[in-house]
mmCIF file with all atom_site columns, C-alpha atoms in Angstrom:
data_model
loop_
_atom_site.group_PDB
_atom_site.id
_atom_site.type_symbol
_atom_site.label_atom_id
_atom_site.label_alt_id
_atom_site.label_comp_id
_atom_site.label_asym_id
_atom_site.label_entity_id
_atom_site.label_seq_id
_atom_site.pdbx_PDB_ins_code
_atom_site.Cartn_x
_atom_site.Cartn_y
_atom_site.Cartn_z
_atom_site.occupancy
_atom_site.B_iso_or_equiv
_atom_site.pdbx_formal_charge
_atom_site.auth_seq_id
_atom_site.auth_comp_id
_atom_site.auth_asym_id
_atom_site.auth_atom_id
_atom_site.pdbx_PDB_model_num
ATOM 1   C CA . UNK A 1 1   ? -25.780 264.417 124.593 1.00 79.00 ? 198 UNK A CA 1
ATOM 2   C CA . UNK A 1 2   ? -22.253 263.723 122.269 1.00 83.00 ? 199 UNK A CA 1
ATOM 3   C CA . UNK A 1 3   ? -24.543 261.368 119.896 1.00 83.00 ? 200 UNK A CA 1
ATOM 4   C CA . UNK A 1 4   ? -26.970 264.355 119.407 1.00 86.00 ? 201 UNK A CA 1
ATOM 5   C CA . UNK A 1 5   ? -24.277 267.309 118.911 1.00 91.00 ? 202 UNK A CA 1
ATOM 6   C CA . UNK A 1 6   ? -23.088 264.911 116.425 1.00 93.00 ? 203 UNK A CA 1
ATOM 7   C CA . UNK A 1 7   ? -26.347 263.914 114.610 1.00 93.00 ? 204 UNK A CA 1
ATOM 8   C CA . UNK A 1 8   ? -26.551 268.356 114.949 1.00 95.00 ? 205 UNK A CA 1
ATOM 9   C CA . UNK A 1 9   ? -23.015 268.456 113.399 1.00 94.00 ? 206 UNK A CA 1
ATOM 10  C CA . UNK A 1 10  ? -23.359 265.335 110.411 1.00 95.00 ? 207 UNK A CA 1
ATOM 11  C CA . UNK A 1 11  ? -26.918 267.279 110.086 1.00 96.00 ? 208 UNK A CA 1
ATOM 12  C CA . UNK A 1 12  ? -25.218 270.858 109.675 1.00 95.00 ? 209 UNK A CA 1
ATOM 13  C CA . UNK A 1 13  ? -22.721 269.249 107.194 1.00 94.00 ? 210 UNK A CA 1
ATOM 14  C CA . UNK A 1 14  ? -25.140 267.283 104.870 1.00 94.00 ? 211 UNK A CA 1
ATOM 15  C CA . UNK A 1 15  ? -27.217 270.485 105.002 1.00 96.00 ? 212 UNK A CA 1
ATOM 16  C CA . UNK A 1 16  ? -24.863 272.926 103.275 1.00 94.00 ? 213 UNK A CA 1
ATOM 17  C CA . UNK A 1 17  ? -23.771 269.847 100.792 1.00 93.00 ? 214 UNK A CA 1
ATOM 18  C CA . UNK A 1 18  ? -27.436 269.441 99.424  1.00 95.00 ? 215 UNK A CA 1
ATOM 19  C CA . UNK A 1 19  ? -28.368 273.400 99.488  1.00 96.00 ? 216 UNK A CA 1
ATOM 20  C CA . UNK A 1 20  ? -24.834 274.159 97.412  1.00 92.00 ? 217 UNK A CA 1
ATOM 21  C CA . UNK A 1 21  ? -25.441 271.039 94.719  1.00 91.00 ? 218 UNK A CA 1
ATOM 22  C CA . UNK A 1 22  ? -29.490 272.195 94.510  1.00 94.00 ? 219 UNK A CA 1
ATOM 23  C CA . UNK A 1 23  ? -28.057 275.619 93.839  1.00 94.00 ? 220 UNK A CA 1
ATOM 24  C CA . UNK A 1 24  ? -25.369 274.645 90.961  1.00 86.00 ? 221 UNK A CA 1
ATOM 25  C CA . UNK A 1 25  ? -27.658 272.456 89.570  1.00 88.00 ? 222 UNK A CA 1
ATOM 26  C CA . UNK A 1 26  ? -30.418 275.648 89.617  1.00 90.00 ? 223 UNK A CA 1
ATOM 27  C CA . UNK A 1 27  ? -27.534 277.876 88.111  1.00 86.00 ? 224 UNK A CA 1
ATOM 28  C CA . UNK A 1 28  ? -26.613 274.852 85.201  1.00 81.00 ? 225 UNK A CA 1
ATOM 29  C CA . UNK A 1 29  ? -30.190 274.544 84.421  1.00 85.00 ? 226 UNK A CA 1
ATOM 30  C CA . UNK A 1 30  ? -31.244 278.150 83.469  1.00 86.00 ? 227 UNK A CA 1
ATOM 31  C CA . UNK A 1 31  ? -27.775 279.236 82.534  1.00 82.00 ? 228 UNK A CA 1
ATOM 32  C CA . UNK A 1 32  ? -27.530 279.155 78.462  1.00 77.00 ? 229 UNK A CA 1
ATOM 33  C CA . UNK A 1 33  ? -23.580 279.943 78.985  1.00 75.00 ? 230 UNK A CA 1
ATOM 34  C CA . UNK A 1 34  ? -21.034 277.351 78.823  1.00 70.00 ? 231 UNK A CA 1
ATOM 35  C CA . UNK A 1 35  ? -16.951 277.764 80.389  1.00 70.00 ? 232 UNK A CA 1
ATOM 36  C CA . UNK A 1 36  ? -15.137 275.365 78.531  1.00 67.00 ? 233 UNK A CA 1
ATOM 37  C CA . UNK A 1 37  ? -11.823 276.173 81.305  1.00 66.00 ? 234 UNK A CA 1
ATOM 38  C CA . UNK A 1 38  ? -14.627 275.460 84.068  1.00 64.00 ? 235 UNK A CA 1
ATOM 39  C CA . UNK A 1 39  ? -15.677 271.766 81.908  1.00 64.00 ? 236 UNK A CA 1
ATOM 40  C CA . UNK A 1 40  ? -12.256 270.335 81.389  1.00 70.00 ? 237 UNK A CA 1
ATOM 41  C CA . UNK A 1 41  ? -9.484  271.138 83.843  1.00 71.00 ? 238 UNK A CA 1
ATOM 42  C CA . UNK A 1 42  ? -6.916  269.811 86.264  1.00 77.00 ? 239 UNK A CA 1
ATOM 43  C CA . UNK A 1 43  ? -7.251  272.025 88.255  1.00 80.00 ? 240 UNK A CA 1
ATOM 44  C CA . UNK A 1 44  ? -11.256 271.966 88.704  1.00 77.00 ? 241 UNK A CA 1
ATOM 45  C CA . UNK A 1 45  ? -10.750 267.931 88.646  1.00 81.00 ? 242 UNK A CA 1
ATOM 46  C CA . UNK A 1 46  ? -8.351  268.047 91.897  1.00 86.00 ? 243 UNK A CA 1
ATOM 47  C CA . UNK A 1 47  ? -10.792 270.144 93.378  1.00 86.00 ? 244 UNK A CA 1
ATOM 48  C CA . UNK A 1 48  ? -13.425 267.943 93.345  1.00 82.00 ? 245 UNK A CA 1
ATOM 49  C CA . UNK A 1 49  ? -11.332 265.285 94.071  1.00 87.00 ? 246 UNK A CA 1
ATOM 50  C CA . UNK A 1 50  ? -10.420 266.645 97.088  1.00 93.00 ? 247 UNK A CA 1
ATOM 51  C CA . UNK A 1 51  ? -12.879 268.948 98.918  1.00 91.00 ? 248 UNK A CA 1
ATOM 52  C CA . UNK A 1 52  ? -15.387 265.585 99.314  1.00 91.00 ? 249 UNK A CA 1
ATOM 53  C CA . UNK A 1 53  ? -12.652 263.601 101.258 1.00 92.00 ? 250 UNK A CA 1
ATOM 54  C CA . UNK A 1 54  ? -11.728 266.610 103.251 1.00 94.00 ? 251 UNK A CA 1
ATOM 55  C CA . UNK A 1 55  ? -15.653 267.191 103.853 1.00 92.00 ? 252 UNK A CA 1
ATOM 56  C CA . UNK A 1 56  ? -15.379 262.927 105.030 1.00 93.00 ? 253 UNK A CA 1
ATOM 57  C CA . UNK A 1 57  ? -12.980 263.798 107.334 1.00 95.00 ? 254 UNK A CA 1
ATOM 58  C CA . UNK A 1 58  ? -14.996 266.659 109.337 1.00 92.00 ? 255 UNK A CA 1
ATOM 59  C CA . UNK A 1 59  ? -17.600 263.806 109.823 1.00 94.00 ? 256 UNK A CA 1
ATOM 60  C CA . UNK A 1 60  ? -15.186 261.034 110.129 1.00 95.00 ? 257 UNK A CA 1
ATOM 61  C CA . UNK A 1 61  ? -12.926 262.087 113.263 1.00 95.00 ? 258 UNK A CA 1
ATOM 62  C CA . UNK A 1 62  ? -16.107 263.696 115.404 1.00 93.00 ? 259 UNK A CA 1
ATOM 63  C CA . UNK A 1 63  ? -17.245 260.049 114.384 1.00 93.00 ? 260 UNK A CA 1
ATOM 64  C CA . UNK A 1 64  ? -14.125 258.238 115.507 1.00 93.00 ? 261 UNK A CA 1
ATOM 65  C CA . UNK A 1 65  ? -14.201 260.317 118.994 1.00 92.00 ? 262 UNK A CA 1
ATOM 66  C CA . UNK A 1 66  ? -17.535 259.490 120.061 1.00 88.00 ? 263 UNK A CA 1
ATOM 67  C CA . UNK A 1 67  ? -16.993 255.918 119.158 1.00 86.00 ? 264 UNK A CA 1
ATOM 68  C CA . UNK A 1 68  ? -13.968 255.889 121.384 1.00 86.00 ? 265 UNK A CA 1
ATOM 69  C CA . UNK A 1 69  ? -16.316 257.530 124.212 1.00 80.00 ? 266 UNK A CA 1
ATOM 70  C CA . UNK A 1 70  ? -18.994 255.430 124.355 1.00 76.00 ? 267 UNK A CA 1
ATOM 71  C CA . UNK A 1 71  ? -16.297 252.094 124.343 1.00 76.00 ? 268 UNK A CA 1
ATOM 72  C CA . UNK A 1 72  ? -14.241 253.908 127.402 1.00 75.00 ? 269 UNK A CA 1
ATOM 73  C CA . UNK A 1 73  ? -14.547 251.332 130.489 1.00 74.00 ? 270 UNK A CA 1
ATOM 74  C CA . UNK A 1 74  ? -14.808 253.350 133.687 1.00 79.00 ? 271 UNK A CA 1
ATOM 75  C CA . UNK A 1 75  ? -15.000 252.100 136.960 1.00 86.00 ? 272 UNK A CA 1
ATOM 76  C CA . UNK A 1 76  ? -18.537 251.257 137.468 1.00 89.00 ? 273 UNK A CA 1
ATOM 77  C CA . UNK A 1 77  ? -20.169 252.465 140.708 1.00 90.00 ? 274 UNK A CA 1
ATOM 78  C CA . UNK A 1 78  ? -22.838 250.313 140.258 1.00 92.00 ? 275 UNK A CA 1
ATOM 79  C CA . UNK A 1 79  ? -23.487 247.027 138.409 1.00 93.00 ? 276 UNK A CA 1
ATOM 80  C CA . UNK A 1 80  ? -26.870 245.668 136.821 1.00 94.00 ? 277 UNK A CA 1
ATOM 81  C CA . UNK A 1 81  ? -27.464 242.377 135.344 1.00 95.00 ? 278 UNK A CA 1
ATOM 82  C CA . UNK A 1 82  ? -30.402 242.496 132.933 1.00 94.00 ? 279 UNK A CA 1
ATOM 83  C CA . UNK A 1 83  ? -31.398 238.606 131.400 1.00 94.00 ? 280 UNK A CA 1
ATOM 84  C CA . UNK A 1 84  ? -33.823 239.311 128.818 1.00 91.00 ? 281 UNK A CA 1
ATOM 85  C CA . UNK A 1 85  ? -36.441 236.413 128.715 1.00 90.00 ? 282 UNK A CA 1
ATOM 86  C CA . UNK A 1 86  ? -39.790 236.341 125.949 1.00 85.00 ? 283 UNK A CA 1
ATOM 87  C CA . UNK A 1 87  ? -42.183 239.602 126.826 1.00 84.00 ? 284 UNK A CA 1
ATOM 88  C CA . UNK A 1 88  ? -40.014 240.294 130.255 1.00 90.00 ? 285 UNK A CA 1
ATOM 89  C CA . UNK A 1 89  ? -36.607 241.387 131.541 1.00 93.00 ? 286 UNK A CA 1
ATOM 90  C CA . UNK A 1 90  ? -35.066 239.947 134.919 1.00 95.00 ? 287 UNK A CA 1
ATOM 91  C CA . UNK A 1 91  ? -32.784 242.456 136.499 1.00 95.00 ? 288 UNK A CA 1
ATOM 92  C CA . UNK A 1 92  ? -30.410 241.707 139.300 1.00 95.00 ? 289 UNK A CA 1
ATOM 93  C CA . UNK A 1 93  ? -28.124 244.241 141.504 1.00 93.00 ? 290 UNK A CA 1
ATOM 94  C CA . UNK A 1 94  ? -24.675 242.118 141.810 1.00 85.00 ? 291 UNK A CA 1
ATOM 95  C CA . UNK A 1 95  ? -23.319 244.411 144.057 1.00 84.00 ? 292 UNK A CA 1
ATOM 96  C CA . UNK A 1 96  ? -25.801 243.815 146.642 1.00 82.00 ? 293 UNK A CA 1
ATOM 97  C CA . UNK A 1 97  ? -27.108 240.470 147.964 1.00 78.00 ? 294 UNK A CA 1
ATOM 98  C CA . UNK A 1 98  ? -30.388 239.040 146.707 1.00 82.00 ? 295 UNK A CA 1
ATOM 99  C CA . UNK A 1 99  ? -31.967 241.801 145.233 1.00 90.00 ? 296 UNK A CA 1
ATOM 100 C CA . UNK A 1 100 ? -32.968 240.728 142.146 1.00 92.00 ? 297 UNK A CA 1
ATOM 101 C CA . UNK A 1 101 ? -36.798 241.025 140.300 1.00 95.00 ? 298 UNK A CA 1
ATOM 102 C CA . UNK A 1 102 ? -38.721 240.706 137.175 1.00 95.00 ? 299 UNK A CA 1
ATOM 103 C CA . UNK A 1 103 ? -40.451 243.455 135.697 1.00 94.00 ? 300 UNK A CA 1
ATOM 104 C CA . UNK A 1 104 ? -43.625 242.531 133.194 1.00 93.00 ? 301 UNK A CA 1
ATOM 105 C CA . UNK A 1 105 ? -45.418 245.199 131.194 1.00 91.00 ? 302 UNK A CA 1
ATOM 106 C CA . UNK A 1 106 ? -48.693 246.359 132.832 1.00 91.00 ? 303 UNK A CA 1
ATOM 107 C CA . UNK A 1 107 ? -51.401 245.088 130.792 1.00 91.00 ? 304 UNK A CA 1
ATOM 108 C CA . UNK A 1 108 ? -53.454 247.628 129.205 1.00 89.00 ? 305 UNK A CA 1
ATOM 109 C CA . UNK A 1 109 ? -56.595 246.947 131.048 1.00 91.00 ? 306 UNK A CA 1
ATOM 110 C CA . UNK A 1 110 ? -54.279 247.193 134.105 1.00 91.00 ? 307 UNK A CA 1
ATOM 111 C CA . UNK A 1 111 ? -52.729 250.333 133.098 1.00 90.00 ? 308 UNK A CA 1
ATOM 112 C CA . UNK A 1 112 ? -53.385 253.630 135.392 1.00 88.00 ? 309 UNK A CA 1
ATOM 113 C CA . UNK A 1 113 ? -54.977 257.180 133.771 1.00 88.00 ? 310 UNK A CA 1
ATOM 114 C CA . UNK A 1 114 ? -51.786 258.432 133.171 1.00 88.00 ? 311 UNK A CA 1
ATOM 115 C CA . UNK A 1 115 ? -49.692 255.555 132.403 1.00 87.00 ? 312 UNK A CA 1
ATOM 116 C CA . UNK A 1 116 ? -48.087 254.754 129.083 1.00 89.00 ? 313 UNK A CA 1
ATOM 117 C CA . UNK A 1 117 ? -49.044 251.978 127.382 1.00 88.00 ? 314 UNK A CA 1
ATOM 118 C CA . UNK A 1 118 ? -46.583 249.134 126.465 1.00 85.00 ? 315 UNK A CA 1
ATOM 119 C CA . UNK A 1 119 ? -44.075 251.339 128.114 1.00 88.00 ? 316 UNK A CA 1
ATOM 120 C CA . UNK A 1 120 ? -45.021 250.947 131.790 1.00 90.00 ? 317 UNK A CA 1
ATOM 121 C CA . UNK A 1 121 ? -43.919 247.805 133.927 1.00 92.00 ? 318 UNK A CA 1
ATOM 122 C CA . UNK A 1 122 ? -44.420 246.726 136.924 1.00 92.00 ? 319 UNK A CA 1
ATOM 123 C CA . UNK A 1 123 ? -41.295 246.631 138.568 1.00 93.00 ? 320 UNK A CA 1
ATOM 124 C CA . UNK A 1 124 ? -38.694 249.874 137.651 1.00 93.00 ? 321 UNK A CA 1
ATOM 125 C CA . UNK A 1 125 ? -35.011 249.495 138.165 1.00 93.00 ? 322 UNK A CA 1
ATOM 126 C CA . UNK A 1 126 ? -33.952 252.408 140.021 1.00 93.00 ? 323 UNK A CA 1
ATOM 127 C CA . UNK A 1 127 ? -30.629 253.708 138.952 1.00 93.00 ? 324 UNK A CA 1
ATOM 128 C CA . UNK A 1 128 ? -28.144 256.370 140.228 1.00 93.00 ? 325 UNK A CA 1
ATOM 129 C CA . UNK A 1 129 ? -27.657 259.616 138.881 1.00 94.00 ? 326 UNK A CA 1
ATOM 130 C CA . UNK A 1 130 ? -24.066 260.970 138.230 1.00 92.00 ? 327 UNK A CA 1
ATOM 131 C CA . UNK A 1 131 ? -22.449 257.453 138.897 1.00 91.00 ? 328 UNK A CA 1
ATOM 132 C CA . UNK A 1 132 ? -20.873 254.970 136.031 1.00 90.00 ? 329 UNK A CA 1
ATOM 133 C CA . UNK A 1 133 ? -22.929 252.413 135.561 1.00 92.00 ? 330 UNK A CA 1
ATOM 134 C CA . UNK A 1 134 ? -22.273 249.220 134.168 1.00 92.00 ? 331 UNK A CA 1
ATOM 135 C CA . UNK A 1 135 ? -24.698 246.996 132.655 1.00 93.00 ? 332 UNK A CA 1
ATOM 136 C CA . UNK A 1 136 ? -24.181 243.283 131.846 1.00 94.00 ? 333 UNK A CA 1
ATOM 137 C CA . UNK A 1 137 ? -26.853 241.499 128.907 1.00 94.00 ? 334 UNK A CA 1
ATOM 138 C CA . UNK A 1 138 ? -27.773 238.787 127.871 1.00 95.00 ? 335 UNK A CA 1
ATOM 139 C CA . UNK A 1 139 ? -30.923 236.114 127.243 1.00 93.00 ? 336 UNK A CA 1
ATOM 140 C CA . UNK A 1 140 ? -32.312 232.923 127.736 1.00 92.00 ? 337 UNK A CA 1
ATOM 141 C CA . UNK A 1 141 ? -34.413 231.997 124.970 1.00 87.00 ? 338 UNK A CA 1
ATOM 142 C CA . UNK A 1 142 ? -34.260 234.291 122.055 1.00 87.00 ? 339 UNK A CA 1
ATOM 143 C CA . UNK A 1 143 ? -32.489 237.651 120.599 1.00 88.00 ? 340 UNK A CA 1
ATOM 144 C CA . UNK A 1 144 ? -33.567 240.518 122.178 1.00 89.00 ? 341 UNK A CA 1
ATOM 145 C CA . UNK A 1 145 ? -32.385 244.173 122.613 1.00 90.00 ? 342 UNK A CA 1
ATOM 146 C CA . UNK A 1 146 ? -31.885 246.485 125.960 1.00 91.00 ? 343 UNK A CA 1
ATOM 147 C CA . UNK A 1 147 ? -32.619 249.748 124.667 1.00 91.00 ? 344 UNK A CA 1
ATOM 148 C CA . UNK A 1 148 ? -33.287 252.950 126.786 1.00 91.00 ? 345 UNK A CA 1
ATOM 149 C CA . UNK A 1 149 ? -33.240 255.661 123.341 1.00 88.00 ? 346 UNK A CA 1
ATOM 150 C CA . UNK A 1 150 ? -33.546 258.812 125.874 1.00 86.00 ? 347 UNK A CA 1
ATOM 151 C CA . UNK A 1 151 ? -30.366 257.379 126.980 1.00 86.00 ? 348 UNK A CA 1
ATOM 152 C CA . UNK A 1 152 ? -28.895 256.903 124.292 1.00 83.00 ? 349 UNK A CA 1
ATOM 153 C CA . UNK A 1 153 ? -28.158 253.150 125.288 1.00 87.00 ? 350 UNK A CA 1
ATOM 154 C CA . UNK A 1 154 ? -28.786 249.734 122.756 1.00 89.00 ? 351 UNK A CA 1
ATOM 155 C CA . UNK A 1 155 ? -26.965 246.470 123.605 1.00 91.00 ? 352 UNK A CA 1
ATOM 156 C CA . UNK A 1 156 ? -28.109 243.395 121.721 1.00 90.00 ? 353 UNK A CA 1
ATOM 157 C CA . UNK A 1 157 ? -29.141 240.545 124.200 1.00 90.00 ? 354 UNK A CA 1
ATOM 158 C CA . UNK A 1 158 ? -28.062 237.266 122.655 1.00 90.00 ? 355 UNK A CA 1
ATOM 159 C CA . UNK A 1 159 ? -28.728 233.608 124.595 1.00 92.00 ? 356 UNK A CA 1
ATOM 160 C CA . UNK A 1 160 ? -25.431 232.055 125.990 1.00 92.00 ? 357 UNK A CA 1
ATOM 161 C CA . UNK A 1 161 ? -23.565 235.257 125.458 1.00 94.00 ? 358 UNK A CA 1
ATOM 162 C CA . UNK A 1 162 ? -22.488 238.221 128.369 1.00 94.00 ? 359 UNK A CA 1
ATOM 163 C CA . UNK A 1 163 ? -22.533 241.757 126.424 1.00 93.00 ? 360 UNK A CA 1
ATOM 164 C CA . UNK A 1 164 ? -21.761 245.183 128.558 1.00 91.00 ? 361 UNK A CA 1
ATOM 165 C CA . UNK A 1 165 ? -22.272 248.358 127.789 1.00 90.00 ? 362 UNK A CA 1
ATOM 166 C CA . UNK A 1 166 ? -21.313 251.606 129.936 1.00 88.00 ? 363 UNK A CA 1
ATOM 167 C CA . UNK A 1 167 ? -23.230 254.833 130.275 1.00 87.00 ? 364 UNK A CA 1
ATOM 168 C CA . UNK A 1 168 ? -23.658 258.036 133.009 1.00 87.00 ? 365 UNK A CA 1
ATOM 169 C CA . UNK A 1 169 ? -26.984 259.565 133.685 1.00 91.00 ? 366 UNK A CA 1
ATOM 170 C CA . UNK A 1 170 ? -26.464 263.187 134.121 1.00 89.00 ? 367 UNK A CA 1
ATOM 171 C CA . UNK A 1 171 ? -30.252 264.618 134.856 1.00 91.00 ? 368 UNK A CA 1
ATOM 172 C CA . UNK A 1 172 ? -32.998 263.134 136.643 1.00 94.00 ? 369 UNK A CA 1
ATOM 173 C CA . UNK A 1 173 ? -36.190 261.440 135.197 1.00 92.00 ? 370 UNK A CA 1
ATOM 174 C CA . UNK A 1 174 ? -38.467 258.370 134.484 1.00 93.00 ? 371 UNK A CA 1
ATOM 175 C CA . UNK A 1 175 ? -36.898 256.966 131.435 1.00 93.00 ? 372 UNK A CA 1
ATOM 176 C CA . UNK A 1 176 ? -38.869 253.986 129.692 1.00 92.00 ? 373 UNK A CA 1
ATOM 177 C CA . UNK A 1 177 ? -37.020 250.876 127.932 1.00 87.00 ? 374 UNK A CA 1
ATOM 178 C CA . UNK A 1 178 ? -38.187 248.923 124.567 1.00 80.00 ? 375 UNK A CA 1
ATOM 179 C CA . UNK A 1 179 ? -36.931 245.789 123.547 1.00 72.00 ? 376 UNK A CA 1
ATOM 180 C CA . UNK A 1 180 ? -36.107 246.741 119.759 1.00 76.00 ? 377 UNK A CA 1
ATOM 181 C CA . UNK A 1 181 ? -35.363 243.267 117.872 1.00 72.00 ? 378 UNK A CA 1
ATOM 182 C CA . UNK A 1 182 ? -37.987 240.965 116.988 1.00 68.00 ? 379 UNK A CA 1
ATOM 183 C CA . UNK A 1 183 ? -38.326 239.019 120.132 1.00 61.00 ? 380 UNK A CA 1
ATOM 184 C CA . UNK A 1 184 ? -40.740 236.527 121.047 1.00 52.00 ? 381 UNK A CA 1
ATOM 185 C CA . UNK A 1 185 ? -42.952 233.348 120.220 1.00 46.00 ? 382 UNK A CA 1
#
């Protein structure tokens, strides 16, 4: 929800920047008059100077407060272990003994009426709602990518290497993950 308000807010910002520059550039085209105070100035110069970097700053500090969000370690409730692996993931629960899977997308002459194709698998991790969760990545053969975008979530999965990533569901729902890198024979 933060990452969209601030795609809403950089959005909002970039908005009014490109409708005021079409408009003086409008006004400079099919105006015949000329303000030589308005051309060369210190005062306009400072101006210019300055309203950009304070306009970098409105985007900059929402910026710099979502990053520190997102990279805020809570205490997990839960922990998951996904190993990606070529054209699967392996999950396993640490906090619970033995309960660990793999979960292969249906094939598409497998798939159900209303299933999604190269979205469904066969085996869903099933993950709490309103709890921390903590998920530890990594692979075995190549580079891959745990991403959930509903979620909001993307943590590269590189072989020989543990990466975690944090994150809180806060409504209910099927959400569907893509491996987003290259991955693969």
């Amino acid at each position: 929800e933060q990452l969209n308000f601030f795609h809403d807010h950089t959005l909002l910002i970039l908005t009014m920047i490109t409708i005021l520059v079409g408009y003086i550039m409008g006004m400079l085209s099919f105006n015949k008059f000329t303000n030589r105070f308005l051309l060369h100035g210190q005062t306009i110069e400072i101006i210019w100077t300055v309203l950009p970097a304070i306009i970098l700053m409105f985007i900059a500090f929402p910026s710099l407060r979502l990053l520190y969000l997102m990279d805020e370690i809570n205490t997990p409730s839960i922990t998951l272990k996904s190993i990606g692996h070529q054209w699967y993931w392996s999950y396993e629960y640490s906090d619970f003994l033995n309960l660990e899977f793999d979960s292969y997308m249906v094939p598409t002459i497998e798939l159900e009426m209303n299933g999604f194709r190269l979205l469904d698998v066969d085996n869903r991790v099933v993950l709490p709602m309103n709890n921390q969760i903590r998920i530890l990545v990594t692979a075995t053969d190549v580079l891959h990518s745990w991403t959930v975008p509903s979620l909001g979530v993307k943590v590269d999965a590189t072989p020989g290497r543990l990466n975690q990533i944090n994150f809180l569901i806060n409504r209910p729902g099927l959400f569907f993950g893509q491996c987003s890198e290259i991955c693969g024979a």
